[in-house]
Short mmCIF file of C-alpha atoms in Angstrom, two decimals:
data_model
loop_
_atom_site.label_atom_id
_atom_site.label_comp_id
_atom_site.label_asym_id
_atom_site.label_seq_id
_atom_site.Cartn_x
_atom_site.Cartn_y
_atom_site.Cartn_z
CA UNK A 1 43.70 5.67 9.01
CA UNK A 2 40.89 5.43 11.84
CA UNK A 3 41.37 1.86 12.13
CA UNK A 4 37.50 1.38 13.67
CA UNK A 5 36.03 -1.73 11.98
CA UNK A 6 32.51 -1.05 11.09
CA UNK A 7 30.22 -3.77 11.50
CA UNK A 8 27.28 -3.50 9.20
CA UNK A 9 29.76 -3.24 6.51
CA UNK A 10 30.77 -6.40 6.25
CA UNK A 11 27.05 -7.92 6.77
CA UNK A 12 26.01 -5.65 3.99
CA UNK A 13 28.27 -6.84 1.67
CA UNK A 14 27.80 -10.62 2.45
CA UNK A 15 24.31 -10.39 1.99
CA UNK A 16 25.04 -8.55 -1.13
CA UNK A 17 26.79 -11.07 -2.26
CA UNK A 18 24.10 -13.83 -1.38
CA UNK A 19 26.63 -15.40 0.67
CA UNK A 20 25.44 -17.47 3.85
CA UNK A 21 27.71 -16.99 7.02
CA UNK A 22 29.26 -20.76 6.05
CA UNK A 23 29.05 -19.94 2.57
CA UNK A 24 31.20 -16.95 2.90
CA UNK A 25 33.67 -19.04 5.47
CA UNK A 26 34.09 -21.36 2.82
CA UNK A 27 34.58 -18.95 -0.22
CA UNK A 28 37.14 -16.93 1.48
CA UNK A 29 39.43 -19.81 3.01
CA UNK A 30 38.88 -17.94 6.35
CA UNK A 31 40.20 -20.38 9.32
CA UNK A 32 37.42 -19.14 11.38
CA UNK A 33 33.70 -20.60 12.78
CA UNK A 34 30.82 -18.70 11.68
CA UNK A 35 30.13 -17.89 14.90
CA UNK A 36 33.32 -15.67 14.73
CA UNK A 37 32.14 -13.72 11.35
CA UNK A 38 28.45 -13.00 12.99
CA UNK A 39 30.42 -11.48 16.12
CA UNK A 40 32.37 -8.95 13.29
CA UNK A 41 29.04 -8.55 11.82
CA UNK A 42 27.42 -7.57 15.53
CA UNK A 43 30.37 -5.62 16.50
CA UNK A 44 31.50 -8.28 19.37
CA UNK A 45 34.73 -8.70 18.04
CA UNK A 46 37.09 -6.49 16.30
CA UNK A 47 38.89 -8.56 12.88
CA UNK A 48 42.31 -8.67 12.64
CA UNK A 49 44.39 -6.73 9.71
CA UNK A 50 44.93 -9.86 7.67
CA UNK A 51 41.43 -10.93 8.37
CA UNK A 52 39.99 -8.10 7.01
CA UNK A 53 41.96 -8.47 3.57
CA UNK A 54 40.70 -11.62 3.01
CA UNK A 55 37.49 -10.09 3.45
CA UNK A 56 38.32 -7.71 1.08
CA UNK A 57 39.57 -9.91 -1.48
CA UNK A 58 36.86 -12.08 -1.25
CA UNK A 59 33.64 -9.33 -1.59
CA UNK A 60 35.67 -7.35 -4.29
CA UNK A 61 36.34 -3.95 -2.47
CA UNK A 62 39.19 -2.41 -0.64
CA UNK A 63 40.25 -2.86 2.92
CA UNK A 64 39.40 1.02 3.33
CA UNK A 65 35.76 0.26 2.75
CA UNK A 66 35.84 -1.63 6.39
CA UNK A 67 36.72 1.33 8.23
CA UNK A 68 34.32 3.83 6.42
CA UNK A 69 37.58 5.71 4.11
CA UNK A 70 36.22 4.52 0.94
CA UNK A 71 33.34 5.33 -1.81
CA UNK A 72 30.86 7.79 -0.39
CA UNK A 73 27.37 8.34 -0.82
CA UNK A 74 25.27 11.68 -0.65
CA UNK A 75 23.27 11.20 2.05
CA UNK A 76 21.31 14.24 2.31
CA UNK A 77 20.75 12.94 -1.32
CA UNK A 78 19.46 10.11 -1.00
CA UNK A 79 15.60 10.64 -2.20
CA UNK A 80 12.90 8.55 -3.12
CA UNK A 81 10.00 9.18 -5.63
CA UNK A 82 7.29 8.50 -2.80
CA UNK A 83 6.51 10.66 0.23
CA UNK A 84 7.56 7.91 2.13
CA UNK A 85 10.66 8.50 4.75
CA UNK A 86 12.98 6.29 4.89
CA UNK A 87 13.62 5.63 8.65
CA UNK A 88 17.55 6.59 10.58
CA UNK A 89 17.95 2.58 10.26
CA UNK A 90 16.50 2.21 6.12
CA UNK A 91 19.10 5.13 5.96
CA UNK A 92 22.44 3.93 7.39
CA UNK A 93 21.76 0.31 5.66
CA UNK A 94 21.14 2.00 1.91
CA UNK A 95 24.23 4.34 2.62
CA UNK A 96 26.45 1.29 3.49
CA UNK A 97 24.71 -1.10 0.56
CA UNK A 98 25.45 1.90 -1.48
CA UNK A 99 28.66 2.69 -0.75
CA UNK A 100 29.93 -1.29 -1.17
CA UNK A 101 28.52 -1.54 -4.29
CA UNK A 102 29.39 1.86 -5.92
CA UNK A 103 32.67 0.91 -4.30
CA UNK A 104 32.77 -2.90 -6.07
CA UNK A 105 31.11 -1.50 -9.43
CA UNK A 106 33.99 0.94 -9.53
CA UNK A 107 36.74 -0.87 -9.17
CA UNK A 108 36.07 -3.69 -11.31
CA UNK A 109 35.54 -0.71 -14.51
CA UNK A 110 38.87 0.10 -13.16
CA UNK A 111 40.49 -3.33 -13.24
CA UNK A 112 38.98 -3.81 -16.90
CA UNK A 113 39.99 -0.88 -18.03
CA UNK A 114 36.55 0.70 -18.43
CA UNK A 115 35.98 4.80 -17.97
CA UNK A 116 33.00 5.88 -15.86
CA UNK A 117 32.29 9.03 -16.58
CA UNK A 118 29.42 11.33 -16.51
CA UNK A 119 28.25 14.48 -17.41
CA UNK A 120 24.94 16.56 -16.92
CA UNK A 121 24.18 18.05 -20.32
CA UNK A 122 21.18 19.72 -17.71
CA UNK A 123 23.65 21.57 -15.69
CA UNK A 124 22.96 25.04 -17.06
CA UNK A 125 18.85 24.80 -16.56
CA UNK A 126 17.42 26.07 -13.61
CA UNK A 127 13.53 24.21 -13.26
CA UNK A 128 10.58 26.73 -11.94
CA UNK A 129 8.28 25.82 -14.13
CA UNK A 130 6.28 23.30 -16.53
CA UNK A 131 7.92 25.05 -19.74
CA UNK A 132 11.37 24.85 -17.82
CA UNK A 133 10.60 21.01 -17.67
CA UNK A 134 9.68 20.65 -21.12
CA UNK A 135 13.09 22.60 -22.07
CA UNK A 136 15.27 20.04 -20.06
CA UNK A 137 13.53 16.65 -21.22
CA UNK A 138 13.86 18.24 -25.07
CA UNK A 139 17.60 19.13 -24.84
CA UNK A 140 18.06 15.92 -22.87
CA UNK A 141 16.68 13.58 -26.08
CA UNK A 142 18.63 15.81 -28.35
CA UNK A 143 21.96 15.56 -26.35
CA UNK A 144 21.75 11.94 -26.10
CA UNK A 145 19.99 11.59 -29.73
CA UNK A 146 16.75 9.73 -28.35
CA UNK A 147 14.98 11.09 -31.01
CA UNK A 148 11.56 12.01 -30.82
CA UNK A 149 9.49 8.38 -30.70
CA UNK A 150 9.05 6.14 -28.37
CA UNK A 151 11.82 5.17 -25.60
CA UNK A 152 12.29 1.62 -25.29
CA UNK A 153 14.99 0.36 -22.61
CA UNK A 154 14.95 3.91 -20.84
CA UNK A 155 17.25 1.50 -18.31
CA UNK A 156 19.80 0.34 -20.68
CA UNK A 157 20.12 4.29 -21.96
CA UNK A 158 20.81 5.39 -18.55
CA UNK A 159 23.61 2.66 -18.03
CA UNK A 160 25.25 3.88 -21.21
CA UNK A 161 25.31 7.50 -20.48
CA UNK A 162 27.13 6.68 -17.37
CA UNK A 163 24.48 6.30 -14.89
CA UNK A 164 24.92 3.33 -11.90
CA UNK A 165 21.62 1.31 -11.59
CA UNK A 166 21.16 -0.92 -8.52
CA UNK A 167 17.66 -3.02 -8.76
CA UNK A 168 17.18 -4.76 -5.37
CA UNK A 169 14.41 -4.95 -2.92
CA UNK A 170 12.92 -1.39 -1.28
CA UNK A 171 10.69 -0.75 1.57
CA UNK A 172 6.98 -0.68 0.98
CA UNK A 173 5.70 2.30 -0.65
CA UNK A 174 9.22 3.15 -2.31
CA UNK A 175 9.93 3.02 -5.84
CA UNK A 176 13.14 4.43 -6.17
CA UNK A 177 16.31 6.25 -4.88
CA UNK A 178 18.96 8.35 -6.34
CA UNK A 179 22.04 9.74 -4.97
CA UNK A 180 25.90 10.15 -5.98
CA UNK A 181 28.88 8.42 -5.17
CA UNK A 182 32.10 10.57 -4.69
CA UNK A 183 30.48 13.48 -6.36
CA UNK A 184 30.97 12.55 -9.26
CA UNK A 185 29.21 9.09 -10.23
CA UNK A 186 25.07 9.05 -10.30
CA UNK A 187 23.36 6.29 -8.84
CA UNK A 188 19.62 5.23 -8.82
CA UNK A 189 18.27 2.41 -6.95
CA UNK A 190 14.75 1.01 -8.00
CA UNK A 191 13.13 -2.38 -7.12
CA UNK A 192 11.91 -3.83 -10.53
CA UNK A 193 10.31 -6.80 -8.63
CA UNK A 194 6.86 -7.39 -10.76
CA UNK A 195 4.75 -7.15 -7.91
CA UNK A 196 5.78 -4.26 -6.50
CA UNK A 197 5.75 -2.15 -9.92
CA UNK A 198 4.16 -1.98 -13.48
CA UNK A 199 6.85 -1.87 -16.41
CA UNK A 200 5.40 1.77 -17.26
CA UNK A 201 5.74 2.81 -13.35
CA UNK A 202 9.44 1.66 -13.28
CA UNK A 203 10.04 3.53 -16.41
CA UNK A 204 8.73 6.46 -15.06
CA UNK A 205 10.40 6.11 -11.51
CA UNK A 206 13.75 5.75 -12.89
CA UNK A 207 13.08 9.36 -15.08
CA UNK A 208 11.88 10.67 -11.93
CA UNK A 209 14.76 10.00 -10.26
CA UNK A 210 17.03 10.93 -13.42
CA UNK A 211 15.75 14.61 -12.83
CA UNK A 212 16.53 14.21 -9.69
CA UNK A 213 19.95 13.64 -10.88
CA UNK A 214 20.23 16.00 -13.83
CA UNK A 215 18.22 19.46 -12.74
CA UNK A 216 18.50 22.19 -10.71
CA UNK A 217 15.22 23.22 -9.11
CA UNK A 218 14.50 27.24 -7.43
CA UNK A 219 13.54 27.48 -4.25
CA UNK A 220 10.25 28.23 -4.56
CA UNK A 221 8.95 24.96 -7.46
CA UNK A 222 7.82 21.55 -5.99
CA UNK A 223 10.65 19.55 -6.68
CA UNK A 224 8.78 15.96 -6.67
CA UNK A 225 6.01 17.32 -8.96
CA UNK A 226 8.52 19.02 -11.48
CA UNK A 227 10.42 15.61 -11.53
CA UNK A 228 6.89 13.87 -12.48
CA UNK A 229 6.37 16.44 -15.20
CA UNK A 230 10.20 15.87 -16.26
CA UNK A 231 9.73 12.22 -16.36
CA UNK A 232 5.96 12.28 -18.56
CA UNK A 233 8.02 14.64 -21.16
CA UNK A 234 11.18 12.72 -21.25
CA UNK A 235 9.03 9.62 -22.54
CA UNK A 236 6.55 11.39 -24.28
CA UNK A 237 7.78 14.53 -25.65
CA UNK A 238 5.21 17.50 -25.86
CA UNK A 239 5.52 18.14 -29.43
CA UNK A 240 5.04 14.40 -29.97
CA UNK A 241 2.46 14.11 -27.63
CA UNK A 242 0.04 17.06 -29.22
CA UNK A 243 1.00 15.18 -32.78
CA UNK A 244 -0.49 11.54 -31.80
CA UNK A 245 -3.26 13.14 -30.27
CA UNK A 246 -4.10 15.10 -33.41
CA UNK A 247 -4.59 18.41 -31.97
CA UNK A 248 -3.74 21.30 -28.97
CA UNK A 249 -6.95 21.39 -27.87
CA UNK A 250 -9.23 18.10 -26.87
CA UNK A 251 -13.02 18.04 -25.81
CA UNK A 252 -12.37 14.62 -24.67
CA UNK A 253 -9.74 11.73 -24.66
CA UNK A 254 -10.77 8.32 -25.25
CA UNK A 255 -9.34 4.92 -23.31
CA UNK A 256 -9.05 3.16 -26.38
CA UNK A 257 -6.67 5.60 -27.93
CA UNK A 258 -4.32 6.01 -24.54
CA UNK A 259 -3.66 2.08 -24.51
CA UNK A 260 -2.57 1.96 -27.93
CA UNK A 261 -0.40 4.72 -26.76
CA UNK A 262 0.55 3.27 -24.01
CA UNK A 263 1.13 0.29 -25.89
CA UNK A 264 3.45 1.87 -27.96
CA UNK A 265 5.15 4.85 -25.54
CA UNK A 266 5.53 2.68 -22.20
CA UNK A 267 3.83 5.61 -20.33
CA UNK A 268 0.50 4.91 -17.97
CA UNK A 269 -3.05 6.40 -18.98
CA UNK A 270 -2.56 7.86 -15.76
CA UNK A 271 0.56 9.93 -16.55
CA UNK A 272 -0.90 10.17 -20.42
CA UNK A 273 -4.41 12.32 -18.79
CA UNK A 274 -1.40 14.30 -16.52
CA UNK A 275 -0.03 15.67 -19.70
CA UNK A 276 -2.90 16.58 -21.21
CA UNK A 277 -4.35 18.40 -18.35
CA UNK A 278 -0.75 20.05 -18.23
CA UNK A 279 -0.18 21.25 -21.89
CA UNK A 280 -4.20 22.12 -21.14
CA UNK A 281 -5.05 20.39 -23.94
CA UNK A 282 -8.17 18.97 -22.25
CA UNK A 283 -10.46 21.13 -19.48
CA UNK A 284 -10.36 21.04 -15.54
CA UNK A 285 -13.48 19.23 -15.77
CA UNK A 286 -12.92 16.53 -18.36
CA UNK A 287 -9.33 16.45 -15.90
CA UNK A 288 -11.41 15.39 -12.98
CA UNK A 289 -13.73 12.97 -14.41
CA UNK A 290 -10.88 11.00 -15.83
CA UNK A 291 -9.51 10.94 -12.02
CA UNK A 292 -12.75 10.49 -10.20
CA UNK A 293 -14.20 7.91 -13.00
CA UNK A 294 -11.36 5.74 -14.24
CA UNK A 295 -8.15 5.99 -12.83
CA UNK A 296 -9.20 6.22 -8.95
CA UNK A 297 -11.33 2.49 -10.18
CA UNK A 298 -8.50 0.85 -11.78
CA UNK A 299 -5.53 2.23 -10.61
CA UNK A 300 -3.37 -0.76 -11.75
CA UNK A 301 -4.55 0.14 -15.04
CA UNK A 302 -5.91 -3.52 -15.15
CA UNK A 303 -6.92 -4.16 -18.90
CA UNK A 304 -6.09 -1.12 -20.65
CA UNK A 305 -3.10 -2.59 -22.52
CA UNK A 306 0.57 -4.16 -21.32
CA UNK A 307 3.65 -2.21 -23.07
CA UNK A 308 5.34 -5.49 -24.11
CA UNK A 309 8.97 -4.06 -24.38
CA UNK A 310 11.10 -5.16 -21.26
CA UNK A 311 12.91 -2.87 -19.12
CA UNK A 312 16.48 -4.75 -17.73
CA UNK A 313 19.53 -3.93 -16.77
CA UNK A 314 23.10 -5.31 -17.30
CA UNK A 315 25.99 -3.22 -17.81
CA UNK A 316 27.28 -4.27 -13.86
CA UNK A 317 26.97 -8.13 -15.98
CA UNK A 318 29.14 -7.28 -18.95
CA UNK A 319 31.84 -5.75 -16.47
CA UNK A 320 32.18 -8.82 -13.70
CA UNK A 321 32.24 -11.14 -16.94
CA UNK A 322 35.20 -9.35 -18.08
CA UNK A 323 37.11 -9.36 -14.43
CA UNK A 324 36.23 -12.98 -15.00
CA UNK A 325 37.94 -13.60 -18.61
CA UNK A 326 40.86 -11.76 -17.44
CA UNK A 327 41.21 -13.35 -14.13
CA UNK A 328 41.49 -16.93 -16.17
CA UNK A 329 43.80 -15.61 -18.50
CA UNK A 330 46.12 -14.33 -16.20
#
C-alpha cells in the first residue's frame, strides 16, 4: 500500500463529524497539540502508523481511507441538477466528503449486519424521448409498488430501495448531486436547508437526480431535461395527471386547481404547467402566458399553497443507533 497520507482526508472527516481540532484531540485520546492535527490536515507533517489508527477508530472508517485505497466515488459522475459547475476545488472536497461517508455508512451496515444492496429495475430502458420517460417513471412505481397517488416521503422510499442520501450544505445555485460509490452503491447529495429549497423543489431534485441514477440516456436526448420530465412523471404519473385534470385536452388551467394539487401531489405549479404543455394537453400559447404571467412573477410560488407532508431522512440514524446498542452490549 502507497503509504502517502492524504491531507484533506482527515479534515473532511473531522468536520464531518462536527468535531473542533480540540474536540477531536480529546475524543480520540490522541497525546498530541492541536497544532499537530492542523499540520496533518495542511500536509506539514506526515502521521505516524499508530496515529493514523486512532484516527481511524475514532471517525469510524478504515486506515485505508487515509491513503486514498478505500470507498470510491464516480467522479466523472458526480452531477448536479443546475447548470452550475462545480469548480476543480468543490470537486476534490465532495469526492473526499463522499468517499468518507459512503466509506463510514458502509461499514457500520456491515458491523450491524445490514445488506446494502441495489438494483436498477431501469437498466433495460434506453431514454430518447418524452414517451421513453413516461415508460421508466411507470415501471419504476410498479416495481417498487408506489401505486398510482400521491408520493409522500419520496426520501424515505429512496433510502429503502437502497439508495445513500447525504443532506448537507451545497454551493449556491446547486440543488443536488448524484454519483456511485464502488460501482455498485447510489448516492445523492441534496441540501434540504429551508432557505435554500421549497419542500416540492427538493422532492423534485432528488427524482432528478434518481434518473440520473436509474436511466440510460442516447446520445443525441438532453439528459438534464429528460431527467426533469422523469422526475414531473415519477410524482405525478401521466395517466393520473390527465385523470385529476378531467380531460386530454385543456383550453385553460386554473391556479386554484394546481395548489390543491400541489397541495396534495408535492409537485410545483411550475412543474404541474410543464406537464401539461408536455402531454400537450394545453396550447403553446396558453404555455407561455402561464410563464410570462405567473410563474416568471412569483417564482417561489409565494401563496399558491404549502404541501404540508415533510420530506426527512434517517436510515444513516437507525444504523449508528444500532452500532451504538451493540457497542454497550458487548
Amino acid at each position: 500500500m502507497d503509504k502517502s497520507f492524504i491531507p484533506i482526508r482527515l479534515r473532511e472527516a473531522r468536520n464531518m463529524c462536527g468535531y473542533s481540532l480540540d474536540q477531536f484531540v480529546k475524543t480520540a485520546n490522541l497525546h498530541v497539540t492541536r497544532q499537530s492535527i492542523y499540520n496533518y490536515e495542511r500536509g506539514v507533517m506526515q502521521p505516524k502508523p499508530d496515529m493514523v489508527k486512532a484516527f481511524a477508530d475514532t471517525l469510524g472508517v478504515s486506515e485505508s481511507y487515509f491513503y486514498g485505497k478505500s470507498t470510491k466515488i464516480d467522479m466523472p459522475m458526480l452531477r448536479s441538477t443546475a447548470d452550475n459547475m462545480l469548480s476543480e476545488e468543490d470537486l476534490q472536497q465532495f469526492e473526499t466528503m463522499l468517499s468518507y461517508w459512503a466509506e463510514r455508512y458502509l461499514l457500520m451496515e456491515k458491523k450491524v449486519g445490514l445488506k446494502s444492496d441495489f438494483s436498477n429495475p431501469l437498466a433495460d430502458i434506453t431514454v430518447s424521448t418524452l414517451d421513453d420517460v413516461i415508460l421508466a417513471a411507470d415501471r419504476l412505481r410498479e416495481v417498487w409498488r408506489c401505486g398510482s397517488g400521491p408520493l409522500p416521503a419520496v426520501l424515505r422510499l429512496m433510502e429503502r430501495k437502497g439508495i445513500k442520501i447525504l443532506s448537507t450544505e451545497l454551493p449556491d445555485g446547486i440543488l443536488g448531486l448524484s454519483t456511485f460509490a464502488d460501482e455498485s452503491h447510489p448516492l445523492i447529495v441534496v441540501d434540504m436547508r429551508p432557505q435554500k429549497t421549497s419542500i416540492e423543489r427538493l422532492r423534485f431534485t432528488a427524482c432528478h437526480e434518481l434518473a440520473h441514477i436509474l436511466l440510460h440516456f442516447s446520445d443525441e436526448c438532453n439528459v438534464e431535461k429528460m431527467c426533469n420530465k422523469f422526475a414531473n412523471f415519477f410524482l405525478f404519473p401521466k395517466q393520473t395527471f390527465i385523470e385529476e385534470m378531467g380531460a386530454e385536452h385543456r383550453n385553460q388551467l386554473t391556479l386554484e386547481e394546481m395548489i390543491d394539487l400541489k397541495e396534495l401531489y408535492g409537485i410545483s405549479i411550475a412543474a404541474q404547467v410543464h406537464a401539461a404543455w408536455d402531454l400537450r394537453m394545453i396550447s403553446r400559447e396558453h404555455y407561455d402566458w402561464w410563464y410570462d404571467e405567473m410563474i416568471k412573477k412569483n417564482r417561489l410560488e409565494e401563496g399558491w399553497g404549502i404541501y404540508s407532508f415533510p420530506e426527512t431522512i434517517g436510515r444513516e440514524k437507525r444504523v449508528e443507533a444500532r452500532m451504538k446498542t451493540n457497542a454497550r452490549e458487548d
